[in-house]
């Protein structure tokens, strides 16, 4: 059997693969955003003065670092509706199940990344903020979060790239993302190479785009006056074009 | 009574770490315009005491009053308890603190470092605050540095920005914890000069330092710390005179 380029290109530019890619990307973005926010609070929980909060946060991280993603997805999609009748209703789609499952997992991983990013900030920073009369949340917002972001960008970028690929696991709960779409074509035609290559091409392009975005974000956080001028010029330029 | 209350008064202040007192029952007061130099061996509790005065550490005994008003603690159901971080925030605004390691915010420009406190305390419009920053920067000899970032400055410049940042809210007292100890020797002078001019303008200051010259020439009072206690408290002329106590002499021989 040989590789049929026309099948490959047909799949690559078909609506169903594009839709699969959009599903994968939106899911990955939503999961990542939710996990960053929830993971931030979980990281604070792990440092809490309250023993119960600290214990529960640690238990959460322990649990979701241990259980494989595939197993979580299957549990949520198949087992949860048996336990909770509301999950049997139509709103509980594979997309929502995948979002839930992947977010639960990713939150645990992001909490660890954010926790070590927070720990990397010298203690004098918080001391200086407190000495200036900043209240706790104000110090977190103005002093700790910006410095945390810089440290957390590279590992979070890697997490996100992983997440784009992880969405393919949701094909087992029949989410119509890229892998599921390709697998359906394959099961009809047995043209493994063409259809799976088309799916792989999408991942390649998507991941490459995000790697470019990641290095831009890392440069943005270099904290010197030339970068700050360049960036404000860029955003000013953008505003002017919007106004025009 | 209030006119006569000391600007800052610590009474029987004790601070413990892991059950061990590192500041032991210290009483100390200072009035407007006084410049106090605190000297003493490393580990004697100087920084801890300064942090307690700056309301950055809850104390385990005694009390601190600012202009006669109890700070750092509140009355709750007839008992005195440590104030919360939120309650402390406003009291801290009247006390400026400068650290050995500068602790500038690396993600902010010089101007943003200086105006942050003004912004969070809602002290003025953005353009007013920019003006304030410019005039304070002039005071510390750094006009034109407002768009620079800390990583682009020398240690001496960073420490002068840190002083400017601490001055932004118009504190009534400035606390310095070894402000020149982290600096290369050739950069010490520029920071001391800024502190000297602050003292000349009547700023109340407490300075933990090993700079004997500064203590002699700028301070109006010199204190020796040893093992969590004040063991000497004299005008500098007497503190540094040969007829001083054994303990002070031994310490000074050690530093000089
Ligand atoms: N945050 C802390 N936790 C525990 N011990 C501390 C802490 N800060 C200071 N100490 C201890 O308290 C003592 C006094 O320290 P410090 O006030 O820094 O002295 P100095 O500034 O005179 O060198 C030292 O023994 C130090 O180890
Ligand atoms: Mg010290």
XYZ file of C-alpha atoms and ligand atoms in Angstrom:
528
model
C 0.000 0.000 0.000
C 1.369 3.430 -0.841
C 0.837 6.938 0.509
C -1.876 8.753 -1.445
C -1.120 12.512 -1.239
C -4.528 13.494 -2.536
C -6.244 11.700 0.371
C -3.866 13.408 2.777
C -4.480 16.909 1.392
C -8.181 16.342 1.111
C -8.305 15.450 4.810
C -5.968 18.282 5.750
C -8.195 20.904 4.160
C -11.502 19.310 5.061
C -13.984 20.920 7.362
C -14.071 17.992 9.774
C -10.321 18.143 10.536
C -10.470 21.894 10.941
C -13.373 21.440 13.342
C -11.410 18.755 15.176
C -8.482 21.140 15.496
C -10.720 23.934 16.774
C -12.189 21.549 19.336
C -8.721 20.502 20.487
C -7.449 24.076 20.739
C -10.437 25.579 22.494
C -10.490 22.688 24.927
C -6.765 23.034 25.637
C -7.055 26.810 26.113
C -10.072 26.546 28.414
C -8.465 23.798 30.475
C -5.198 25.705 30.746
C -6.845 28.977 31.768
C -9.011 27.244 34.366
C -6.047 25.253 35.667
C -3.847 28.356 36.004
C -6.501 30.157 38.054
C -7.514 27.166 40.178
C -3.896 26.054 40.476
C -2.955 29.476 41.820
C -5.446 29.174 44.663
C -4.454 25.566 45.251
C -0.825 26.703 45.500
C -1.839 29.316 48.085
C -3.807 26.580 49.857
C -0.684 24.459 50.096
C 1.050 27.337 51.895
C -1.962 28.187 54.068
C -1.610 28.664 57.825
C -4.771 26.595 58.229
C -3.801 22.940 58.675
C -7.025 21.610 57.169
C -6.707 23.752 54.038
C -3.066 22.756 53.707
C -3.858 19.061 54.144
C -6.727 19.055 51.661
C -4.650 20.915 49.083
C -1.777 18.474 49.454
C -4.178 15.513 49.193
C -5.655 16.931 45.990
C -2.271 17.327 44.371
C -1.220 13.854 45.490
C -4.389 12.246 44.077
C -4.388 13.909 40.684
C -0.695 13.510 40.106
C -1.033 9.777 40.639
C -4.038 8.830 38.512
C -3.537 8.557 34.717
C -5.404 11.064 32.560
C -7.052 8.383 30.459
C -8.484 6.722 33.543
C -9.842 10.028 34.861
C -11.574 10.752 31.561
C -13.212 7.331 31.487
C -14.253 7.637 35.126
C -15.853 11.008 34.534
C -17.550 10.031 31.299
C -18.744 6.558 32.272
C -18.781 6.254 36.057
C -19.927 9.712 37.118
C -23.368 9.534 35.381
C -24.038 6.280 37.256
C -23.446 8.089 40.539
C -25.016 11.452 39.730
C -28.255 11.354 37.741
C -27.886 14.972 36.505
C -24.852 13.842 34.540
C -27.102 11.618 32.459
C -28.761 14.597 30.863
C -27.955 15.928 27.422
C -25.806 18.877 28.592
C -23.142 16.486 29.830
C -21.273 16.207 26.529
C -17.887 14.612 25.879
C -16.531 18.152 25.594
C -17.667 19.056 29.103
C -16.493 15.728 30.491
C -13.080 16.226 28.886
C -12.897 19.781 30.187
C -13.690 18.591 33.713
C -11.285 15.681 33.688
C -8.350 17.494 32.140
C -8.885 20.553 34.353
C -8.862 18.410 37.500
C -5.519 16.963 36.446
C -3.945 20.090 35.089
C -4.873 22.081 38.203
C -2.732 19.769 40.323
C 0.239 20.182 37.984
C -0.172 23.963 37.692
C -0.393 24.258 41.483
C 3.040 22.674 41.746
C 4.492 24.944 39.072
C 2.979 28.050 40.658
C 4.058 26.982 44.107
C 7.679 26.665 43.112
C 7.484 29.908 41.130
C 6.185 31.685 44.244
C 8.889 30.069 46.349
C 11.558 31.371 43.960
C 10.681 34.993 44.764
C 13.149 36.321 47.366
C 11.483 36.844 50.756
C 12.671 40.459 50.789
C 10.150 41.261 48.065
C 7.136 40.559 50.253
C 8.857 42.275 53.185
C 9.381 45.429 51.108
C 5.772 45.368 49.924
C 4.518 45.007 53.490
C 6.820 47.804 54.654
C 5.170 50.090 52.087
C 1.809 49.343 53.674
C 0.489 47.054 50.941
C -2.294 44.811 52.184
C -1.855 41.062 51.630
C -3.839 40.844 48.389
C -2.295 44.024 47.101
C 1.185 42.596 47.675
C 0.180 39.380 45.927
C -1.246 41.283 42.980
C 1.424 43.947 42.474
C 4.551 42.176 43.629
C 4.244 38.418 43.738
C 2.068 37.578 40.741
C 4.140 39.497 38.145
C 7.344 37.891 39.394
C 5.688 34.517 39.613
C 4.495 34.796 36.007
C 8.000 35.302 34.693
C 9.233 32.138 36.388
C 6.111 30.182 35.497
C 5.935 31.070 31.790
C 8.346 28.434 30.444
C 6.916 25.456 32.390
C 3.345 26.636 31.784
C 4.058 26.896 28.072
C 5.305 23.327 28.119
C 2.212 22.256 30.029
C 0.015 23.923 27.459
C 1.770 22.236 24.553
C 1.299 18.953 26.372
C -2.342 19.801 26.925
C -2.925 20.379 23.207
C -1.677 16.836 22.652
C -3.500 15.453 25.702
C -6.852 16.469 24.251
C -6.415 13.513 21.886
C -7.039 11.238 24.877
C -10.607 12.491 24.875
C -11.135 10.531 21.653
C -11.831 7.537 23.917
C -14.890 9.306 25.271
C -15.912 10.083 21.684
C -14.980 13.752 21.668
C -14.674 14.731 18.028
C -11.223 16.223 18.184
C -8.442 15.537 15.679
C -7.572 11.974 16.563
C -11.197 10.867 16.733
C -11.877 12.459 13.347
C -8.894 10.722 11.779
C -9.743 7.405 13.419
C -13.235 7.533 11.956
C -11.858 8.052 8.444
C -9.386 5.265 9.012
C -12.046 2.836 10.133
C -13.942 3.490 6.911
C -11.000 3.266 4.506
C -8.030 1.669 6.341
C -5.839 4.482 4.946
C -3.924 4.816 8.180
C -0.968 6.819 6.889
C -2.900 9.551 5.078
C -5.475 10.352 7.742
C -3.251 10.054 10.799
C -0.602 12.155 9.017
C -3.203 14.835 8.408
C -4.012 14.867 12.146
C -0.315 14.882 13.014
C 0.241 17.838 10.680
C -2.334 19.851 12.594
C -0.586 19.134 15.891
C 2.737 20.087 14.350
C 1.447 23.428 13.122
C -0.441 24.206 16.336
C 2.442 23.359 18.617
C 4.885 25.358 16.458
C 2.630 28.407 16.656
C 2.490 28.165 20.429
C 6.227 27.779 20.710
C 6.591 31.107 18.900
C 4.037 32.668 21.252
C 5.881 31.253 24.230
C 9.204 32.771 23.281
C 7.493 36.111 22.654
C 5.976 35.950 26.138
C 9.354 35.123 27.657
C 10.905 38.136 25.938
C 8.108 40.389 27.126
C 9.098 39.560 30.683
C 12.718 40.622 30.461
C 12.247 43.716 32.676
C 14.506 46.348 31.213
C 13.832 49.787 29.823
C 14.467 48.892 26.167
C 11.911 46.058 26.253
C 9.451 48.212 28.116
C 9.791 50.981 25.510
C 9.533 48.543 22.622
C 6.419 46.944 24.066
C 4.677 50.205 24.861
C 5.469 51.330 21.306
C 3.938 48.121 19.984
C 0.786 48.477 22.077
C 0.533 52.170 21.291
C 0.892 51.358 17.604
C -1.844 48.816 17.950
C -4.156 51.290 19.683
C -3.568 53.856 16.963
C -4.457 51.377 14.241
C -7.603 50.493 16.147
C -8.546 54.145 16.400
C -7.865 54.810 12.727
C -0.073 64.552 76.675
C -0.025 63.906 72.958
C 2.323 66.775 72.131
C 4.843 65.322 74.540
C 4.477 61.701 73.431
C 7.636 60.376 71.746
C 7.459 59.894 67.994
C 8.244 56.203 68.322
C 8.360 54.361 71.603
C 9.076 50.714 72.298
C 8.409 49.484 75.819
C 9.709 46.138 77.108
C 9.669 44.667 73.612
C 10.498 40.990 73.380
C 10.697 38.932 70.206
C 11.238 35.198 70.203
C 12.133 32.747 67.486
C 11.455 29.096 68.282
C 10.987 29.931 71.945
C 14.268 31.787 72.199
C 14.247 35.544 72.766
C 16.437 37.358 70.240
C 15.152 40.764 71.377
C 14.939 40.877 75.152
C 12.712 43.323 76.944
C 14.000 46.368 75.070
C 12.731 49.846 75.859
C 13.646 52.601 73.460
C 12.173 55.869 72.342
C 13.068 58.454 69.779
C 11.848 61.954 69.023
C 11.450 63.990 65.888
C 14.735 64.903 64.254
C 16.853 62.423 66.170
C 19.283 60.233 64.229
C 20.103 57.014 66.063
C 22.889 54.697 64.993
C 22.593 51.098 66.147
C 25.789 49.094 66.231
C 26.497 45.601 67.443
C 27.792 42.189 66.479
C 26.023 40.125 63.861
C 23.218 38.031 65.297
C 22.619 40.403 68.214
C 19.031 41.133 67.131
C 19.453 44.519 65.426
C 17.488 43.590 62.313
C 14.806 41.839 64.323
C 14.363 44.916 66.508
C 14.172 47.187 63.462
C 11.584 44.929 61.814
C 9.567 45.000 65.021
C 9.650 48.818 65.023
C 8.576 48.794 61.373
C 5.620 46.589 62.402
C 6.867 43.822 60.125
C 7.142 41.235 62.924
C 4.545 40.497 65.584
C 6.187 40.886 68.991
C 5.903 38.440 71.882
C 5.939 40.979 74.676
C 5.754 44.708 75.328
C 4.245 47.369 73.133
C 5.072 49.871 70.429
C 3.550 53.335 70.279
C 3.690 55.780 67.410
C 2.946 59.383 68.423
C 1.481 57.974 71.608
C -0.871 55.611 69.794
C -0.598 51.875 70.300
C 0.400 50.225 67.000
C 0.821 46.597 66.033
C -1.701 45.428 68.583
C -5.391 46.013 69.150
C -7.768 45.607 72.083
C -10.109 42.711 71.549
C -12.578 41.719 74.274
C -10.423 43.372 76.904
C -7.280 41.631 75.717
C -4.428 42.833 73.575
C -3.888 40.840 70.412
C -1.628 41.342 67.425
C -3.234 43.426 64.722
C -3.971 41.766 61.407
C -1.896 42.430 58.300
C -4.729 44.565 56.940
C -4.839 46.719 60.077
C -1.064 47.094 60.132
C -0.882 48.278 56.532
C -1.956 51.846 57.249
C 0.363 52.231 60.263
C 3.305 51.056 58.225
C 2.769 53.864 55.733
C 4.110 56.372 58.300
C 7.344 54.393 58.718
C 9.878 54.110 55.889
C 12.126 51.068 55.752
C 15.336 50.526 53.775
C 16.874 47.064 53.574
C 20.404 45.802 53.239
C 19.551 43.998 49.992
C 17.528 46.922 48.515
C 14.531 44.689 47.711
C 13.496 46.824 44.752
C 10.720 45.348 42.647
C 12.587 44.042 39.586
C 9.527 44.027 37.320
C 8.884 47.733 37.820
C 10.672 50.795 36.521
C 12.244 53.176 39.015
C 9.188 55.395 38.785
C 6.789 52.493 39.300
C 8.787 51.354 42.326
C 8.392 54.799 43.850
C 4.750 55.389 42.951
C 3.396 51.920 43.832
C 2.682 52.831 47.444
C 1.070 56.124 46.381
C -1.104 54.186 43.968
C -2.293 51.552 46.424
C -2.906 54.136 49.154
C -4.781 56.267 46.580
C -2.666 59.295 47.293
C -2.924 61.270 44.060
C -3.442 61.169 40.350
C -1.011 59.401 38.066
C 0.530 62.681 36.910
C 0.796 64.058 40.453
C 2.535 60.885 41.529
C 4.907 61.096 38.594
C 5.789 64.582 39.783
C 6.325 63.319 43.317
C 8.599 60.588 41.989
C 10.610 63.091 39.955
C 11.151 65.403 42.894
C 12.141 62.559 45.236
C 14.514 61.207 42.587
C 16.130 64.623 42.444
C 16.598 64.460 46.224
C 18.518 61.194 45.948
C 20.533 62.447 42.989
C 18.870 60.281 40.349
C 16.958 62.714 38.148
C 16.275 61.191 34.769
C 16.364 57.609 36.008
C 12.608 57.133 36.222
C 12.266 54.812 33.206
C 15.244 52.622 34.151
C 14.751 49.209 35.671
C 16.554 47.986 38.813
C 18.641 45.503 36.796
C 20.115 48.449 34.874
C 21.379 50.253 37.978
C 24.486 49.943 40.138
C 24.064 48.829 43.745
C 24.453 52.376 45.004
C 21.827 53.630 42.582
C 19.481 50.804 43.555
C 19.799 51.636 47.213
C 19.118 55.304 46.498
C 15.972 54.299 44.601
C 14.994 52.150 47.595
C 15.385 55.225 49.811
C 13.289 57.227 47.357
C 10.637 54.502 47.396
C 10.525 54.563 51.201
C 10.179 58.371 51.137
C 7.269 58.394 48.711
C 4.498 58.247 51.302
C 6.113 61.008 53.355
C 7.039 58.892 56.383
C 7.719 60.530 59.731
C 10.592 58.193 60.468
C 13.032 56.223 58.331
C 14.552 52.924 59.428
C 17.707 51.677 57.699
C 19.001 48.130 58.144
C 22.671 48.101 57.148
C 21.939 50.116 53.992
C 25.538 50.040 52.742
C 26.652 46.552 53.789
C 25.809 44.948 50.450
C 27.600 47.621 48.431
C 31.018 47.682 46.849
C 33.199 50.049 48.893
C 33.309 52.719 46.178
C 29.485 52.951 46.173
C 29.024 53.385 49.921
C 29.708 57.127 49.863
C 26.846 58.100 47.517
C 24.280 56.320 49.710
C 25.628 57.770 52.955
C 25.524 61.241 51.388
C 21.820 60.870 50.631
C 21.187 59.710 54.204
C 23.218 62.596 55.546
C 21.195 65.125 53.590
C 17.984 63.516 54.860
C 19.254 63.939 58.401
C 20.100 67.578 57.687
C 16.534 68.117 56.521
C 15.343 66.961 59.922
C 14.247 63.418 59.125
C 14.004 61.139 62.156
C 16.176 58.107 61.453
C 17.242 54.850 63.038
C 20.193 53.351 61.220
C 21.710 49.950 61.848
C 25.210 50.347 60.495
C 28.846 49.400 60.726
C 29.870 52.772 59.283
C 31.577 54.320 62.270
C 32.111 57.565 60.354
C 28.397 57.960 59.781
C 27.580 57.151 63.410
C 30.158 59.678 64.611
C 29.364 62.537 62.271
C 25.682 62.254 61.448
C 24.021 60.452 64.354
C 23.017 62.239 67.517
C 22.872 59.006 69.463
C 24.739 55.709 69.302
C 23.446 52.426 70.649
C 25.266 49.150 71.133
C 23.303 45.929 70.814
C 24.504 42.685 72.299
C 22.590 39.423 72.562
C 19.213 41.046 72.144
C 19.797 43.883 74.578
C 20.811 47.525 74.467
C 24.063 47.604 76.395
C 25.110 51.166 75.586
C 23.159 54.287 74.647
C 25.221 57.470 74.418
C 25.879 60.564 72.347
C 28.432 59.575 69.679
C 31.217 61.729 71.157
C 31.085 59.641 74.331
C 30.285 56.360 72.604
C 33.447 56.577 70.538
C 35.659 58.095 73.214
C 38.487 55.984 74.630
C 37.041 56.139 78.150
C 34.047 54.072 77.102
C 32.920 50.783 78.603
C 34.877 47.579 78.117
C 32.163 45.986 75.992
C 31.899 48.910 73.555
C 35.687 49.143 73.288
C 35.963 45.450 72.502
C 33.270 45.732 69.863
C 34.781 48.817 68.263
C 38.233 47.238 68.159
C 36.582 44.400 66.309
C 34.991 46.598 63.614
C 37.797 49.086 63.152
N 12.975 34.814 60.698
C 13.759 34.242 61.625
N 13.513 32.987 62.058
C 14.293 32.412 63.005
N 15.351 32.992 63.569
C 15.667 34.244 63.185
C 14.893 34.928 62.192
N 15.417 36.153 61.998
C 16.490 36.225 62.837
N 16.633 35.083 63.538
C 17.662 34.831 64.557
O 17.621 35.874 65.500
C 18.922 36.280 65.871
C 19.110 37.757 65.621
O 19.131 37.972 64.234
P 19.176 39.433 63.586
O 18.104 40.264 64.171
O 19.170 39.266 62.118
O 20.593 39.959 64.087
P 21.511 41.110 63.496
O 20.695 41.945 62.561
O 21.966 41.868 64.700
O 22.650 40.454 62.812
C 19.888 35.415 65.096
O 20.316 34.371 65.922
C 19.061 34.886 63.962
O 19.486 33.603 63.587
Mg 21.004 42.294 60.505
